[in-house]
JSON list of C-alpha atoms in Angstrom, two decimals:
[
{"chain": "A", "resi": 1, "resn": "GLN", "atom": "CA", "xyz": [-77.42, -10.93, -4.24]},
{"chain": "A", "resi": 2, "resn": "VAL", "atom": "CA", "xyz": [-81.11, -10.67, -4.94]},
{"chain": "A", "resi": 3, "resn": "LEU", "atom": "CA", "xyz": [-83.36, -13.61, -5.62]},
{"chain": "A", "resi": 4, "resn": "LEU", "atom": "CA", "xyz": [-86.40, -12.67, -7.73]},
{"chain": "A", "resi": 5, "resn": "ALA", "atom": "CA", "xyz": [-89.48, -14.39, -8.98]},
{"chain": "A", "resi": 6, "resn": "GLU", "atom": "CA", "xyz": [-90.26, -13.43, -12.52]},
{"chain": "A", "resi": 7, "resn": "SER", "atom": "CA", "xyz": [-93.08, -11.21, -11.43]},
{"chain": "A", "resi": 8, "resn": "VAL", "atom": "CA", "xyz": [-90.78, -9.11, -9.24]},
{"chain": "A", "resi": 9, "resn": "GLY", "atom": "CA", "xyz": [-88.23, -6.75, -10.75]},
{"chain": "A", "resi": 10, "resn": "GLY", "atom": "CA", "xyz": [-84.91, -5.61, -9.41]},
{"chain": "A", "resi": 11, "resn": "SER", "atom": "CA", "xyz": [-82.66, -2.58, -9.57]},
{"chain": "A", "resi": 12, "resn": "VAL", "atom": "CA", "xyz": [-78.90, -2.54, -8.97]},
{"chain": "A", "resi": 13, "resn": "GLN", "atom": "CA", "xyz": [-75.85, -0.44, -9.64]},
{"chain": "A", "resi": 14, "resn": "ALA", "atom": "CA", "xyz": [-73.48, -1.35, -12.42]},
{"chain": "A", "resi": 15, "resn": "GLY", "atom": "CA", "xyz": [-71.20, -4.17, -11.35]},
{"chain": "A", "resi": 16, "resn": "GLY", "atom": "CA", "xyz": [-73.80, -5.66, -9.07]},
{"chain": "A", "resi": 17, "resn": "SER", "atom": "CA", "xyz": [-75.60, -8.97, -9.26]},
{"chain": "A", "resi": 18, "resn": "LEU", "atom": "CA", "xyz": [-79.11, -10.31, -9.45]},
{"chain": "A", "resi": 19, "resn": "ARG", "atom": "CA", "xyz": [-80.63, -13.74, -9.58]},
{"chain": "A", "resi": 20, "resn": "LEU", "atom": "CA", "xyz": [-83.89, -14.33, -11.36]},
{"chain": "A", "resi": 21, "resn": "SER", "atom": "CA", "xyz": [-86.05, -17.37, -10.80]},
{"chain": "A", "resi": 22, "resn": "CYS", "atom": "CA", "xyz": [-88.88, -18.97, -12.70]},
{"chain": "A", "resi": 23, "resn": "VAL", "atom": "CA", "xyz": [-91.07, -21.77, -11.41]},
{"chain": "A", "resi": 24, "resn": "ALA", "atom": "CA", "xyz": [-92.43, -24.14, -14.03]},
{"chain": "A", "resi": 25, "resn": "SER", "atom": "CA", "xyz": [-95.30, -26.58, -13.95]},
{"chain": "A", "resi": 26, "resn": "GLY", "atom": "CA", "xyz": [-97.33, -28.71, -16.34]},
{"chain": "A", "resi": 27, "resn": "ASP", "atom": "CA", "xyz": [-95.76, -30.58, -19.23]},
{"chain": "A", "resi": 28, "resn": "SER", "atom": "CA", "xyz": [-92.17, -31.69, -19.03]},
{"chain": "A", "resi": 29, "resn": "ARG", "atom": "CA", "xyz": [-89.66, -29.25, -20.48]},
{"chain": "A", "resi": 30, "resn": "VAL", "atom": "CA", "xyz": [-86.90, -29.94, -22.94]},
{"chain": "A", "resi": 31, "resn": "CYS", "atom": "CA", "xyz": [-85.43, -26.44, -23.01]},
{"chain": "A", "resi": 32, "resn": "MET", "atom": "CA", "xyz": [-85.86, -23.37, -20.88]},
{"chain": "A", "resi": 33, "resn": "GLY", "atom": "CA", "xyz": [-84.43, -19.94, -21.33]},
{"chain": "A", "resi": 34, "resn": "TRP", "atom": "CA", "xyz": [-84.39, -16.26, -20.58]},
{"chain": "A", "resi": 35, "resn": "PHE", "atom": "CA", "xyz": [-85.21, -13.62, -23.16]},
{"chain": "A", "resi": 36, "resn": "HIS", "atom": "CA", "xyz": [-85.45, -9.87, -23.40]},
{"chain": "A", "resi": 37, "resn": "PRO", "atom": "CA", "xyz": [-86.72, -7.42, -26.02]},
{"chain": "A", "resi": 38, "resn": "ALA", "atom": "CA", "xyz": [-84.47, -6.51, -28.91]},
{"chain": "A", "resi": 39, "resn": "PRO", "atom": "CA", "xyz": [-84.67, -3.66, -31.42]},
{"chain": "A", "resi": 40, "resn": "GLU", "atom": "CA", "xyz": [-85.44, -5.84, -34.43]},
{"chain": "A", "resi": 41, "resn": "LYS", "atom": "CA", "xyz": [-87.29, -8.70, -32.85]},
{"chain": "A", "resi": 42, "resn": "GLU", "atom": "CA", "xyz": [-89.85, -9.24, -30.15]},
{"chain": "A", "resi": 43, "resn": "ARG", "atom": "CA", "xyz": [-87.51, -11.18, -27.90]},
{"chain": "A", "resi": 44, "resn": "GLU", "atom": "CA", "xyz": [-83.83, -12.09, -27.99]},
{"chain": "A", "resi": 45, "resn": "GLY", "atom": "CA", "xyz": [-82.39, -15.10, -26.24]},
{"chain": "A", "resi": 46, "resn": "VAL", "atom": "CA", "xyz": [-80.06, -14.33, -23.35]},
{"chain": "A", "resi": 47, "resn": "ALA", "atom": "CA", "xyz": [-79.43, -17.82, -22.04]},
{"chain": "A", "resi": 48, "resn": "SER", "atom": "CA", "xyz": [-80.99, -21.25, -22.37]},
{"chain": "A", "resi": 49, "resn": "ILE", "atom": "CA", "xyz": [-80.56, -24.70, -20.91]},
{"chain": "A", "resi": 50, "resn": "HIS", "atom": "CA", "xyz": [-81.38, -28.14, -22.22]},
{"chain": "A", "resi": 51, "resn": "ARG", "atom": "CA", "xyz": [-82.65, -30.96, -20.08]},
{"chain": "A", "resi": 52, "resn": "GLU", "atom": "CA", "xyz": [-79.54, -32.88, -21.09]},
{"chain": "A", "resi": 53, "resn": "GLY", "atom": "CA", "xyz": [-77.47, -30.17, -19.45]},
{"chain": "A", "resi": 54, "resn": "GLY", "atom": "CA", "xyz": [-76.21, -28.10, -22.35]},
{"chain": "A", "resi": 55, "resn": "THR", "atom": "CA", "xyz": [-76.37, -24.33, -22.14]},
{"chain": "A", "resi": 56, "resn": "SER", "atom": "CA", "xyz": [-76.29, -21.46, -24.60]},
{"chain": "A", "resi": 57, "resn": "TYR", "atom": "CA", "xyz": [-75.55, -17.80, -24.05]},
{"chain": "A", "resi": 58, "resn": "ALA", "atom": "CA", "xyz": [-75.81, -14.64, -26.03]},
{"chain": "A", "resi": 59, "resn": "ASP", "atom": "CA", "xyz": [-72.44, -13.01, -26.60]},
{"chain": "A", "resi": 60, "resn": "SER", "atom": "CA", "xyz": [-73.40, -10.18, -24.30]},
{"chain": "A", "resi": 61, "resn": "ALA", "atom": "CA", "xyz": [-74.20, -12.58, -21.48]},
{"chain": "A", "resi": 62, "resn": "ARG", "atom": "CA", "xyz": [-71.45, -15.15, -21.81]},
{"chain": "A", "resi": 63, "resn": "GLY", "atom": "CA", "xyz": [-69.00, -15.00, -18.93]},
{"chain": "A", "resi": 64, "resn": "ARG", "atom": "CA", "xyz": [-71.28, -12.85, -16.78]},
{"chain": "A", "resi": 65, "resn": "PHE", "atom": "CA", "xyz": [-74.56, -14.75, -16.63]},
{"chain": "A", "resi": 66, "resn": "THR", "atom": "CA", "xyz": [-75.18, -18.32, -15.60]},
{"chain": "A", "resi": 67, "resn": "ILE", "atom": "CA", "xyz": [-78.34, -20.26, -16.29]},
{"chain": "A", "resi": 68, "resn": "TYR", "atom": "CA", "xyz": [-79.15, -23.28, -14.20]},
{"chain": "A", "resi": 69, "resn": "ARG", "atom": "CA", "xyz": [-82.09, -25.21, -12.86]},
{"chain": "A", "resi": 70, "resn": "ASP", "atom": "CA", "xyz": [-83.29, -27.11, -9.87]},
{"chain": "A", "resi": 71, "resn": "SER", "atom": "CA", "xyz": [-85.29, -29.91, -11.44]},
{"chain": "A", "resi": 72, "resn": "ALA", "atom": "CA", "xyz": [-86.66, -31.14, -8.13]},
{"chain": "A", "resi": 73, "resn": "LYS", "atom": "CA", "xyz": [-88.17, -27.70, -7.54]},
{"chain": "A", "resi": 74, "resn": "ASN", "atom": "CA", "xyz": [-89.11, -27.11, -11.17]},
{"chain": "A", "resi": 75, "resn": "THR", "atom": "CA", "xyz": [-87.25, -23.83, -10.96]},
{"chain": "A", "resi": 76, "resn": "LEU", "atom": "CA", "xyz": [-85.08, -22.07, -13.50]},
{"chain": "A", "resi": 77, "resn": "TYR", "atom": "CA", "xyz": [-82.54, -19.48, -12.45]},
{"chain": "A", "resi": 78, "resn": "LEU", "atom": "CA", "xyz": [-80.49, -16.81, -14.13]},
{"chain": "A", "resi": 79, "resn": "GLN", "atom": "CA", "xyz": [-77.52, -15.61, -12.13]},
{"chain": "A", "resi": 80, "resn": "MET", "atom": "CA", "xyz": [-76.47, -12.22, -13.44]},
{"chain": "A", "resi": 81, "resn": "ASP", "atom": "CA", "xyz": [-73.09, -10.90, -12.34]},
{"chain": "A", "resi": 82, "resn": "SER", "atom": "CA", "xyz": [-71.10, -7.85, -13.38]},
{"chain": "A", "resi": 83, "resn": "LEU", "atom": "CA", "xyz": [-74.28, -6.20, -14.56]},
{"chain": "A", "resi": 84, "resn": "LYS", "atom": "CA", "xyz": [-74.10, -3.33, -17.00]},
{"chain": "A", "resi": 85, "resn": "PRO", "atom": "CA", "xyz": [-76.60, -0.60, -17.83]},
{"chain": "A", "resi": 86, "resn": "GLU", "atom": "CA", "xyz": [-77.03, -2.30, -21.21]},
{"chain": "A", "resi": 87, "resn": "ASP", "atom": "CA", "xyz": [-78.55, -5.26, -19.37]},
{"chain": "A", "resi": 88, "resn": "THR", "atom": "CA", "xyz": [-81.54, -3.16, -18.39]},
{"chain": "A", "resi": 89, "resn": "ALA", "atom": "CA", "xyz": [-84.59, -4.88, -19.84]},
{"chain": "A", "resi": 90, "resn": "VAL", "atom": "CA", "xyz": [-87.63, -6.93, -19.11]},
{"chain": "A", "resi": 91, "resn": "TYR", "atom": "CA", "xyz": [-86.55, -10.55, -18.81]},
{"chain": "A", "resi": 92, "resn": "TYR", "atom": "CA", "xyz": [-88.92, -13.30, -19.79]},
{"chain": "A", "resi": 93, "resn": "CYS", "atom": "CA", "xyz": [-88.73, -16.90, -18.73]},
{"chain": "A", "resi": 94, "resn": "ALA", "atom": "CA", "xyz": [-89.55, -19.34, -21.52]},
{"chain": "A", "resi": 95, "resn": "ALA", "atom": "CA", "xyz": [-89.90, -23.07, -21.95]},
{"chain": "A", "resi": 96, "resn": "THR", "atom": "CA", "xyz": [-90.74, -25.69, -24.52]},
{"chain": "A", "resi": 97, "resn": "SER", "atom": "CA", "xyz": [-91.52, -29.38, -24.42]},
{"chain": "A", "resi": 98, "resn": "ARG", "atom": "CA", "xyz": [-90.73, -29.72, -28.12]},
{"chain": "A", "resi": 99, "resn": "TYR", "atom": "CA", "xyz": [-87.60, -30.02, -30.22]},
{"chain": "A", "resi": 100, "resn": "CYS", "atom": "CA", "xyz": [-85.22, -27.24, -29.29]},
{"chain": "A", "resi": 101, "resn": "ASP", "atom": "CA", "xyz": [-81.71, -28.30, -30.24]},
{"chain": "A", "resi": 102, "resn": "ALA", "atom": "CA", "xyz": [-79.53, -25.66, -31.84]},
{"chain": "A", "resi": 103, "resn": "GLY", "atom": "CA", "xyz": [-77.53, -27.76, -34.24]},
{"chain": "A", "resi": 104, "resn": "ASN", "atom": "CA", "xyz": [-75.74, -30.12, -31.88]},
{"chain": "A", "resi": 105, "resn": "TYR", "atom": "CA", "xyz": [-77.75, -32.47, -29.76]},
{"chain": "A", "resi": 106, "resn": "GLY", "atom": "CA", "xyz": [-78.35, -31.18, -26.27]},
{"chain": "A", "resi": 107, "resn": "VAL", "atom": "CA", "xyz": [-77.40, -27.60, -27.09]},
{"chain": "A", "resi": 108, "resn": "PRO", "atom": "CA", "xyz": [-80.50, -25.44, -26.59]},
{"chain": "A", "resi": 109, "resn": "THR", "atom": "CA", "xyz": [-81.66, -22.87, -29.06]},
{"chain": "A", "resi": 110, "resn": "LEU", "atom": "CA", "xyz": [-81.86, -19.18, -28.28]},
{"chain": "A", "resi": 111, "resn": "SER", "atom": "CA", "xyz": [-84.50, -18.59, -30.92]},
{"chain": "A", "resi": 112, "resn": "GLN", "atom": "CA", "xyz": [-87.71, -17.17, -29.52]},
{"chain": "A", "resi": 113, "resn": "TYR", "atom": "CA", "xyz": [-89.69, -19.06, -32.11]},
{"chain": "A", "resi": 114, "resn": "ARG", "atom": "CA", "xyz": [-88.76, -22.39, -30.62]},
{"chain": "A", "resi": 115, "resn": "TYR", "atom": "CA", "xyz": [-90.24, -21.59, -27.24]},
{"chain": "A", "resi": 116, "resn": "HIS", "atom": "CA", "xyz": [-93.92, -21.87, -26.59]},
{"chain": "A", "resi": 117, "resn": "SER", "atom": "CA", "xyz": [-94.51, -21.00, -22.96]},
{"chain": "A", "resi": 118, "resn": "TRP", "atom": "CA", "xyz": [-93.68, -17.59, -21.57]},
{"chain": "A", "resi": 119, "resn": "GLY", "atom": "CA", "xyz": [-93.68, -15.85, -18.26]},
{"chain": "A", "resi": 120, "resn": "GLN", "atom": "CA", "xyz": [-95.02, -12.36, -17.74]},
{"chain": "A", "resi": 121, "resn": "GLY", "atom": "CA", "xyz": [-91.61, -10.74, -17.53]},
{"chain": "A", "resi": 122, "resn": "THR", "atom": "CA", "xyz": [-89.43, -9.26, -14.82]},
{"chain": "A", "resi": 123, "resn": "GLN", "atom": "CA", "xyz": [-87.98, -5.76, -15.00]},
{"chain": "A", "resi": 124, "resn": "VAL", "atom": "CA", "xyz": [-84.25, -5.54, -14.41]},
{"chain": "A", "resi": 125, "resn": "THR", "atom": "CA", "xyz": [-82.71, -2.10, -14.14]},
{"chain": "A", "resi": 126, "resn": "VAL", "atom": "CA", "xyz": [-78.98, -1.42, -13.93]},
{"chain": "A", "resi": 127, "resn": "SER", "atom": "CA", "xyz": [-77.82, 2.09, -13.13]},
{"chain": "A", "resi": 128, "resn": "SER", "atom": "CA", "xyz": [-74.42, 3.62, -13.82]}
]
């Protein structure tokens, strides 16, 4: 297991695990999430979490990744297990203090347009 700040990347073999972290400060946050670049958009949502506890996952991440937070430490985490080469990307931490429900109350959106604060990105590389 590797614990990473957003500014530090990681490299693992397929099937391995990584844990990314993101420390937040400033305004209170309603939703936080992790994003990576996509072919037809600037950033695609991988996982997100609402302050009420709800989580959302991209299909590619569901069952392998877990998003969670430590509110006391203002830290967001992404636990990535069973990593695949397709997971290779720059991962961005994101947050918003504004409305971010995806339909149902407490279910966070994965839309990049609903997030307004972004980290600098962390490179994750998964080798075959």
